[in-house]
Coordinates of C-alpha atoms and ligand atoms in Angstrom, one line a residue:
M608 CA 92.2 134.3 108.1
A609 CA 93.4 131.1 109.8
A610 CA 93.6 129.9 113.4
I611 CA 95.3 126.6 113.7
V612 CA 95.2 124.4 116.8
L613 CA 98.2 122.2 117.6
I614 CA 97.6 119.5 120.2
G615 CA 99.1 116.4 121.6
A616 CA 97.2 113.3 120.6
Q617 CA 98.5 111.0 123.4
W618 CA 99.8 111.7 126.9
G619 CA 102.1 114.6 126.1
D620 CA 105.7 114.9 124.9
E621 CA 104.7 114.0 121.4
G622 CA 107.0 116.6 119.9
K623 CA 104.7 119.7 119.9
G624 CA 107.6 122.1 120.4
K625 CA 109.3 120.8 117.2
A626 CA 106.0 121.1 115.2
T627 CA 105.4 124.7 116.4
D628 CA 108.9 125.6 115.5
L629 CA 108.7 124.0 112.1
L630 CA 105.6 126.1 111.2
G631 CA 107.2 129.2 112.8
E632 CA 108.1 131.1 109.6
K633 CA 104.5 130.9 108.3
L634 CA 103.0 132.3 111.5
Q635 CA 102.4 135.8 112.8
W636 CA 101.2 134.7 116.2
V637 CA 101.7 131.7 118.6
V638 CA 99.4 131.5 121.6
R639 CA 99.6 129.1 124.5
Y640 CA 96.1 128.5 125.7
Q641 CA 96.3 126.2 128.8
G642 CA 98.6 124.5 131.2
G643 CA 101.6 126.2 132.8
N644 CA 105.2 125.2 133.5
N645 CA 104.2 121.6 133.8
A646 CA 105.0 121.6 130.1
G647 CA 108.4 121.0 128.6
H648 CA 108.7 121.6 124.9
T649 CA 112.0 120.9 123.1
V650 CA 113.1 122.8 120.1
V651 CA 116.3 122.0 118.1
L652 CA 117.3 124.9 115.8
P653 CA 119.0 124.2 112.4
N654 CA 122.3 125.2 114.0
G655 CA 121.9 122.4 116.5
E656 CA 121.1 124.7 119.5
T657 CA 118.5 123.1 121.8
F658 CA 115.9 125.0 123.8
A659 CA 113.5 123.7 126.5
L660 CA 110.5 125.9 126.8
H661 CA 108.0 125.6 129.7
L662 CA 105.7 128.6 129.9
I663 CA 106.7 130.6 126.9
P664 CA 105.2 129.7 123.5
S665 CA 107.6 127.8 121.2
G666 CA 107.1 130.6 118.6
I667 CA 109.5 132.8 120.6
L668 CA 112.4 131.2 118.7
T669 CA 111.2 132.5 115.4
P670 CA 112.0 136.1 114.8
G671 CA 109.0 138.3 114.0
V672 CA 106.4 136.1 115.6
N673 CA 104.1 137.6 118.2
N674 CA 103.8 135.3 121.2
V675 CA 100.9 135.3 123.7
I676 CA 100.4 133.6 127.0
G677 CA 96.6 133.2 126.8
N678 CA 94.0 133.6 129.4
G679 CA 93.7 129.8 129.9
V680 CA 97.3 129.5 131.1
V681 CA 98.5 129.6 134.7
V682 CA 101.6 131.7 135.1
D683 CA 104.2 131.2 137.8
P684 CA 105.9 134.7 137.9
G685 CA 109.2 133.4 139.1
V686 CA 109.4 130.8 136.4
L687 CA 108.4 133.3 133.8
L688 CA 111.2 135.7 134.7
T689 CA 113.8 132.9 134.9
E690 CA 112.7 131.6 131.5
L691 CA 112.7 135.0 129.9
S692 CA 116.2 135.8 131.2
G693 CA 117.4 132.4 130.1
L694 CA 116.2 133.1 126.6
E695 CA 117.6 136.7 126.6
D696 CA 121.0 135.4 127.8
R697 CA 121.0 133.3 124.6
D698 CA 120.2 136.3 122.5
V699 CA 116.5 135.4 121.8
D700 CA 114.4 138.5 121.3
T701 CA 111.5 138.3 123.8
T702 CA 110.1 141.8 123.3
G703 CA 107.0 140.5 121.4
L704 CA 105.8 138.3 124.3
M705 CA 102.5 139.3 125.8
I706 CA 100.5 137.9 128.8
S707 CA 96.7 138.0 128.8
A708 CA 95.4 140.2 131.6
D709 CA 93.0 137.3 132.5
A710 CA 95.7 134.6 132.9
H711 CA 95.8 133.3 136.4
L712 CA 99.0 133.7 138.5
L713 CA 100.4 130.6 140.1
M714 CA 101.3 131.5 143.7
P715 CA 103.9 130.0 146.1
Y716 CA 101.0 128.4 148.1
H717 CA 99.8 126.5 145.0
V718 CA 103.2 124.8 144.7
A719 CA 103.2 124.0 148.5
I720 CA 99.7 122.5 148.3
D721 CA 100.5 120.4 145.1
K722 CA 103.5 118.8 146.9
V723 CA 101.7 118.1 150.2
T724 CA 98.7 116.7 148.5
E725 CA 100.7 114.3 146.4
R726 CA 102.6 113.1 149.6
F727 CA 99.3 112.7 151.3
L728 CA 97.9 110.5 148.5
G729 CA 100.8 108.1 148.8
N730 CA 100.5 105.3 146.3
K731 CA 97.3 106.9 144.9
K732 CA 99.2 110.0 143.8
I733 CA 98.7 111.4 140.4
G734 CA 102.5 111.8 139.8
T735 CA 102.1 115.5 139.1
T736 CA 105.0 117.7 138.1
G737 CA 104.8 119.4 141.5
R738 CA 104.5 122.8 139.9
G739 CA 101.3 123.9 141.6
I740 CA 99.2 123.5 138.4
G741 CA 96.2 121.7 140.0
P742 CA 95.8 123.9 143.0
C743 CA 96.0 127.1 140.8
Y744 CA 93.2 125.8 138.5
Q745 CA 91.2 124.8 141.6
D746 CA 91.4 128.4 142.8
K747 CA 90.4 129.7 139.3
I748 CA 87.3 127.5 139.4
A749 CA 86.5 128.3 143.0
R750 CA 86.7 132.0 142.1
V751 CA 89.5 132.8 144.6
G752 CA 92.3 133.0 142.0
V753 CA 94.6 135.9 141.3
R754 CA 94.9 137.1 137.7
A755 CA 97.7 138.9 135.9
A756 CA 95.8 142.2 135.8
D757 CA 95.5 142.2 139.6
V758 CA 99.2 143.1 140.0
L759 CA 98.3 146.4 138.3
D760 CA 96.3 147.4 141.4
E761 CA 98.5 146.6 144.4
K762 CA 95.7 147.1 147.0
I763 CA 93.3 144.7 145.2
F764 CA 96.2 142.2 144.7
A765 CA 97.0 142.2 148.5
Q766 CA 93.3 141.8 149.4
K767 CA 93.0 138.8 147.1
V768 CA 96.1 137.1 148.3
E769 CA 95.1 137.6 151.9
A770 CA 91.6 136.2 151.3
A771 CA 93.1 133.2 149.5
L772 CA 95.7 132.5 152.1
E773 CA 93.2 132.6 155.0
L774 CA 91.9 129.2 153.9
K775 CA 95.1 127.9 152.4
N776 CA 97.0 128.5 155.7
Q777 CA 94.4 126.5 157.6
I778 CA 94.8 123.6 155.2
L779 CA 98.6 123.8 155.3
V780 CA 98.9 124.0 159.1
K781 CA 95.9 122.0 160.3
I782 CA 95.8 119.2 157.8
Y783 CA 99.3 118.9 156.5
N784 CA 101.2 120.1 159.6
R785 CA 103.2 122.6 157.5
R786 CA 104.2 126.2 158.2
A787 CA 101.7 129.0 157.3
L788 CA 102.7 131.4 154.6
E789 CA 102.9 135.1 155.6
P790 CA 100.5 137.1 153.3
A791 CA 102.6 140.2 153.3
Q792 CA 105.7 138.3 152.3
V793 CA 103.8 136.6 149.4
V794 CA 102.4 139.9 148.3
D795 CA 105.9 141.6 148.4
E796 CA 107.5 138.7 146.5
V797 CA 105.1 138.6 143.7
L798 CA 104.7 142.4 143.3
T799 CA 108.5 142.6 143.1
Q800 CA 108.5 140.0 140.4
A801 CA 105.7 141.8 138.6
E802 CA 108.0 144.7 138.0
G803 CA 109.7 142.4 135.5
F804 CA 106.6 141.5 133.5
K805 CA 104.0 144.2 134.1
H806 CA 104.7 145.9 130.8
R807 CA 103.7 142.6 129.0
I808 CA 100.2 142.4 130.4
A809 CA 97.7 143.1 127.7
N810 CA 94.1 142.6 126.6
T811 CA 95.2 139.9 124.2
Q812 CA 91.7 138.7 123.1
P813 CA 90.9 141.7 120.8
L814 CA 94.5 141.7 119.5
L815 CA 94.2 138.1 118.3
N816 CA 90.8 138.7 116.8
E817 CA 92.0 141.8 115.0
A818 CA 95.0 139.8 113.7
L819 CA 92.7 137.2 112.3
E820 CA 90.5 139.9 110.6
R821 CA 93.7 141.2 108.9
G822 CA 94.3 137.7 107.5
E823 CA 97.2 136.8 109.8
T824 CA 97.8 133.2 110.9
V825 CA 97.5 132.4 114.6
L826 CA 98.8 129.1 116.0
L827 CA 97.1 128.0 119.2
E828 CA 99.8 125.8 120.9
G829 CA 98.5 123.2 123.3
S830 CA 100.5 121.7 126.1
Q831 CA 100.2 118.1 127.5
G832 CA 97.9 115.9 125.4
T833 CA 94.4 114.6 124.8
L834 CA 94.6 111.8 127.4
L835 CA 95.7 114.3 130.0
D836 CA 92.6 116.5 129.4
V837 CA 90.6 116.9 132.6
D838 CA 87.3 116.1 130.8
H839 CA 88.4 113.7 128.0
G840 CA 91.6 112.1 129.5
T841 CA 92.2 109.2 131.8
Y842 CA 90.7 110.9 134.8
P843 CA 91.8 111.3 137.6
Y844 CA 95.3 110.7 136.2
V845 CA 95.2 113.9 134.2
T846 CA 96.2 117.5 134.3
S847 CA 93.8 120.2 135.5
S848 CA 93.0 121.9 132.2
N849 CA 91.7 121.2 128.7
P850 CA 94.5 120.6 126.2
T851 CA 91.9 119.3 123.7
A852 CA 91.0 121.5 120.7
G853 CA 87.9 122.9 122.4
G854 CA 90.1 124.4 125.1
A855 CA 91.9 126.4 122.5
A856 CA 88.9 128.7 121.9
V857 CA 88.2 129.1 125.6
G858 CA 91.9 129.7 126.5
S859 CA 92.6 132.3 123.9
G860 CA 89.3 134.2 123.3
I861 CA 89.1 133.2 119.6
G862 CA 85.8 131.9 118.3
P863 CA 85.7 128.2 117.5
N864 CA 84.5 129.0 113.9
K865 CA 87.8 130.8 113.3
I866 CA 89.7 127.5 113.7
T867 CA 90.4 126.0 110.2
T868 CA 92.9 123.3 111.0
V869 CA 93.5 121.0 114.0
L870 CA 97.0 119.5 113.9
G871 CA 97.4 116.5 116.1
I872 CA 100.9 115.5 117.2
L873 CA 101.3 111.8 117.4
K874 CA 104.4 109.8 118.4
A875 CA 105.1 106.7 116.3
Y876 CA 104.9 104.8 119.7
T877 CA 103.5 105.9 123.1
T878 CA 104.9 107.4 126.2
R879 CA 103.5 108.6 129.5
V880 CA 104.9 110.3 132.6
G881 CA 103.3 110.0 136.0
S882 CA 100.7 107.5 137.3
G883 CA 97.6 106.0 135.5
P884 CA 96.6 103.3 133.1
F885 CA 98.6 102.7 129.9
P886 CA 97.5 99.6 128.0
T887 CA 100.5 99.2 125.7
E888 CA 103.1 99.9 128.3
L889 CA 106.2 97.7 128.0
F890 CA 108.1 96.3 131.0
D891 CA 110.6 94.3 129.0
E892 CA 113.7 95.0 126.9
W893 CA 111.5 96.7 124.2
G894 CA 110.4 99.3 126.7
E895 CA 114.0 99.9 127.5
Y896 CA 114.8 100.0 123.8
L897 CA 112.2 102.7 123.1
A898 CA 113.2 104.7 126.2
K899 CA 116.9 104.6 125.3
T900 CA 116.6 105.1 121.5
G901 CA 113.9 107.8 121.9
G902 CA 115.7 109.6 124.7
E903 CA 112.5 109.4 126.7
V904 CA 113.3 111.5 129.8
G905 CA 110.9 114.3 131.0
V906 CA 112.0 117.8 130.0
T907 CA 110.4 119.4 133.1
T908 CA 111.0 116.9 135.9
G909 CA 113.7 114.6 134.5
R910 CA 111.6 111.6 135.2
A911 CA 111.9 108.5 133.0
R912 CA 108.9 108.3 130.6
R913 CA 107.0 105.0 130.5
C914 CA 107.1 103.6 127.0
G915 CA 104.8 101.3 124.9
W916 CA 103.8 100.5 121.3
F917 CA 101.5 102.7 119.2
D918 CA 97.9 102.6 120.3
A919 CA 95.4 103.2 117.5
V920 CA 92.4 103.2 119.9
I921 CA 93.8 106.3 121.5
A922 CA 94.6 107.9 118.1
R923 CA 91.1 107.3 116.8
Y924 CA 89.7 108.8 120.0
A925 CA 92.0 111.8 119.7
T926 CA 90.9 112.3 116.1
R927 CA 87.3 112.5 117.1
I928 CA 87.6 114.4 120.4
N929 CA 89.7 117.1 118.7
G930 CA 88.4 117.1 115.2
I931 CA 91.9 116.5 114.0
T932 CA 92.3 117.4 110.3
D933 CA 96.0 116.5 110.0
Y934 CA 98.6 114.5 111.9
F935 CA 102.3 115.2 112.5
L936 CA 103.8 111.8 113.2
T937 CA 107.0 112.1 115.2
K938 CA 109.9 109.9 116.0
L939 CA 109.5 107.4 113.2
D940 CA 113.3 107.1 113.2
V941 CA 113.2 105.6 116.7
L942 CA 111.5 102.5 115.3
S943 CA 114.3 101.6 112.8
S944 CA 115.9 98.2 113.4
L945 CA 112.9 96.2 114.6
D946 CA 112.1 92.9 112.8
R947 CA 108.4 93.7 113.2
V948 CA 106.5 96.6 114.6
P949 CA 103.5 96.0 116.8
I950 CA 100.4 98.2 116.6
C951 CA 97.6 98.0 119.1
V952 CA 94.4 98.0 117.0
A953 CA 91.9 97.3 119.7
Y954 CA 91.6 96.2 123.4
E955 CA 90.4 93.1 125.1
V956 CA 88.4 94.1 128.1
D957 CA 87.3 91.3 130.5
G958 CA 87.4 88.8 127.6
E959 CA 85.6 91.0 125.0
R960 CA 87.2 92.9 122.1
V961 CA 86.5 96.7 122.1
D962 CA 87.5 99.1 119.4
E963 CA 86.9 102.3 121.3
M964 CA 88.0 103.8 124.6
P965 CA 86.1 101.9 127.4
M966 CA 83.4 103.9 129.1
T967 CA 84.6 103.3 132.6
Q968 CA 87.9 103.9 134.4
T969 CA 87.9 100.2 135.5
G970 CA 87.4 99.1 131.9
F971 CA 90.5 101.1 130.8
H972 CA 92.5 99.7 133.7
H973 CA 91.6 96.2 132.5
A974 CA 92.2 96.9 128.8
K975 CA 94.8 94.6 127.2
P976 CA 96.2 95.4 123.8
V977 CA 95.2 93.4 120.7
Y978 CA 98.3 93.6 118.5
E979 CA 98.7 93.5 114.7
Y980 CA 102.3 93.3 113.4
M981 CA 103.9 95.2 110.5
P982 CA 107.2 94.2 109.0
G983 CA 110.0 96.5 110.3
W984 CA 112.9 98.2 108.6
W985 CA 116.6 98.5 109.4
E986 CA 117.7 101.5 107.4
D987 CA 118.7 104.8 109.1
I988 CA 115.8 107.1 107.9
S989 CA 117.0 110.2 109.7
Q990 CA 118.1 111.9 106.4
C991 CA 115.0 111.0 104.4
K992 CA 113.5 114.1 102.8
T993 CA 110.4 112.7 101.0
F994 CA 107.9 109.9 101.7
D995 CA 109.4 108.0 98.7
D996 CA 112.8 108.1 100.4
L997 CA 111.5 105.9 103.3
P998 CA 111.9 102.1 103.0
K999 CA 108.7 100.5 101.7
T1000 CA 108.0 98.9 105.1
A1001 CA 108.2 102.2 106.9
Q1002 CA 105.8 103.7 104.4
D1003 CA 103.4 100.9 105.0
Y1004 CA 103.6 101.4 108.7
V1005 CA 102.7 105.1 108.3
L1006 CA 99.9 104.3 105.9
R1007 CA 98.5 101.7 108.3
L1008 CA 98.6 104.3 111.2
E1009 CA 96.8 106.8 109.0
E1010 CA 94.1 104.3 108.2
L1011 CA 93.6 103.3 111.8
S1012 CA 93.8 106.8 113.1
G1013 CA 91.2 108.3 110.7
A1014 CA 93.1 111.5 109.7
H1015 CA 95.8 112.3 107.2
I1016 CA 99.4 112.0 108.3
S1017 CA 100.7 115.2 106.7
C1018 CA 104.2 115.5 108.3
I1019 CA 106.6 112.8 109.5
G1020 CA 109.4 113.4 111.9
V1021 CA 112.6 111.5 111.3
G1022 CA 114.8 113.2 113.9
P1023 CA 114.7 116.1 116.4
G1024 CA 116.0 118.8 114.0
R1025 CA 113.8 121.3 112.2
D1026 CA 114.9 119.9 108.8
Q1027 CA 114.4 116.3 109.8
T1028 CA 110.8 116.4 108.7
I1029 CA 109.0 114.9 105.7
V1030 CA 106.1 117.0 104.5
R1031 CA 103.5 115.1 102.6
R1032 CA 100.9 117.9 102.7
A1033 CA 101.6 121.4 103.7
I1034 CA 99.7 122.5 106.9
I1035 CA 99.6 126.2 106.0
Ligands
LIG155 P1 106.5 118.2 123.6 O1 106.3 118.4 125.1 O2 105.4 117.6 122.9 O3 107.0 119.5 122.9 O4 107.7 117.1 123.4 P2 109.1 117.0 124.3 O5 110.0 118.1 123.8 O6 108.8 116.9 125.7 O7 109.6 115.6 123.8 C1 109.8 115.3 122.5 C2 111.2 114.9 122.3 O8 111.4 114.3 121.0 C3 112.2 116.1 122.2 O9 113.4 115.7 122.8 C4 112.3 116.4 120.7 O10 113.6 117.0 120.4 C5 112.3 115.0 120.2 N1 111.7 114.9 118.8 C6 110.7 115.5 118.2 N2 110.4 115.0 117.0 C7 111.3 114.0 116.8 C8 111.5 113.1 115.7 O11 110.9 113.1 114.7 N3 112.6 112.2 115.9 C9 113.4 112.1 117.0 N4 114.3 111.2 117.2 N5 113.2 113.0 118.1 C10 112.2 113.9 117.9
LIG156 P1 104.1 118.6 127.7 O1 103.4 119.9 127.3 C1 103.8 114.9 129.9 C2 101.4 114.9 133.5 C3 102.2 114.7 134.8 C4 101.1 114.0 135.6 C5 99.8 114.7 135.2 C6 99.3 115.8 136.2 O2 105.6 118.7 127.7 O3 103.6 117.5 126.8 P2 100.3 118.3 136.6 O4 101.6 118.8 137.2 O5 99.9 118.8 135.3 O6 99.1 118.5 137.6 O7 100.4 116.7 136.5 O8 100.1 115.3 133.9 N1 102.0 116.0 132.7 C7 102.7 115.9 131.6 N2 103.1 114.7 131.0 N3 104.0 116.1 129.3 C8 103.6 117.2 129.8 O9 103.6 118.4 129.2 C9 102.9 117.1 131.1 N4 102.3 118.1 131.9 C10 101.8 117.4 132.9 O10 103.3 113.9 134.7 O11 101.0 112.7 135.2
LIG157 MG1 107.2 117.8 126.8

């Protein structure tokens, strides 16, 4: 019996899709447990075909894996149908995809409110993906949300949408000077869409627990990353859910004591999309180098990702917050051809050295990186198959990150492809 949590250790886009795909053949189940189509997970198959997944678990690309959109996810019905048909058009078998009856539905008014709120915030905006994620989670917590199972009872569904829209329309019209949404139209639109996914709605929690009892392996695939977590991230510049490992139990209905491994995905440098503090961010030619060499463009919004050097303070924090047992270090290949590679080992905050995340938001805004430098390497490492194949200086860089992060680096990515991975210790 094994439940494995896979999470981003930084600000998202660490390469979670690739890691899930790599483990694919050893898994029976892949479950998304939070977030929605704010996520963009890239998977490159051995034949070179590239897929960008948003709402559907990355396990969908491995034949025979059961995929679940867990109760902690927010599901935009239109996006779900488009993503499903996009996969089916490319001959991906989607029949095994299930949606938890308790997953919340992301409605058109959530998208409208996300966009107007960001515009209203002006230069204080979060830089959201504009997909309605925050407003949908707000409704969940405010207990006025609509869940997947609600579409199975059209009368109840209509009542819930009408009740939710009563207040939403006041906000849209009176505060933001937008047009009201017509409840009957929203109900019609979503119920029509529901015809395309109703048959996938299931009580997934007992199914997952039974699978674990049978000895099957369940991967709980997180979206976003530790520092985008609404509790443990760089609040308020975060997403509205809990990507951290604790969220995996809540968002899937699996008991925390069933989780045997927590795999953190860690980029060999750092990136961030949207607003918020980022101590190692680079504004010089090295930032451009990382962005260009690493292809750092958002999969969901197409925005340029902000880039910076590796931050060990963040990695240590992620190890602790999530109970990370193993790391998958991605994109080591991007760092080839540097004379020396900086690592941020601590911060200087208002003249004092700190080794941990500062307690206050102001402290984190003031944090300046304290760098240590490792000798670089010039070789192309994209075809390396074992740790010993790596140049000695690249090995030393990995070992130093391992030491600073406090968890074993079990896999190393040397390219986007499934086979461009060095496995030092098997995860499963
Ligand atoms: P996710 O959101 O965490 O799944 O990550 P994204 O898909 O948004 O971004 C990661 C990007 O890095 C994708 O384009 C991947 O194909 C790519 N990638 C993943 N691992 C590696 C690696 O080891 N080396 C290189 N060069 N690219 C990688
Ligand atoms: P994956 O799963 C990177 C960021 C947004 C914004 C903040 C809040 O591909 O790693 P939201 O729309 O969630 O309310 O936006 O979170 N963000 C991500 N950044 N990767 C993601 O997903 C992200 N999902 C949300 O840019 O700063
Ligand atoms: Mg991504």
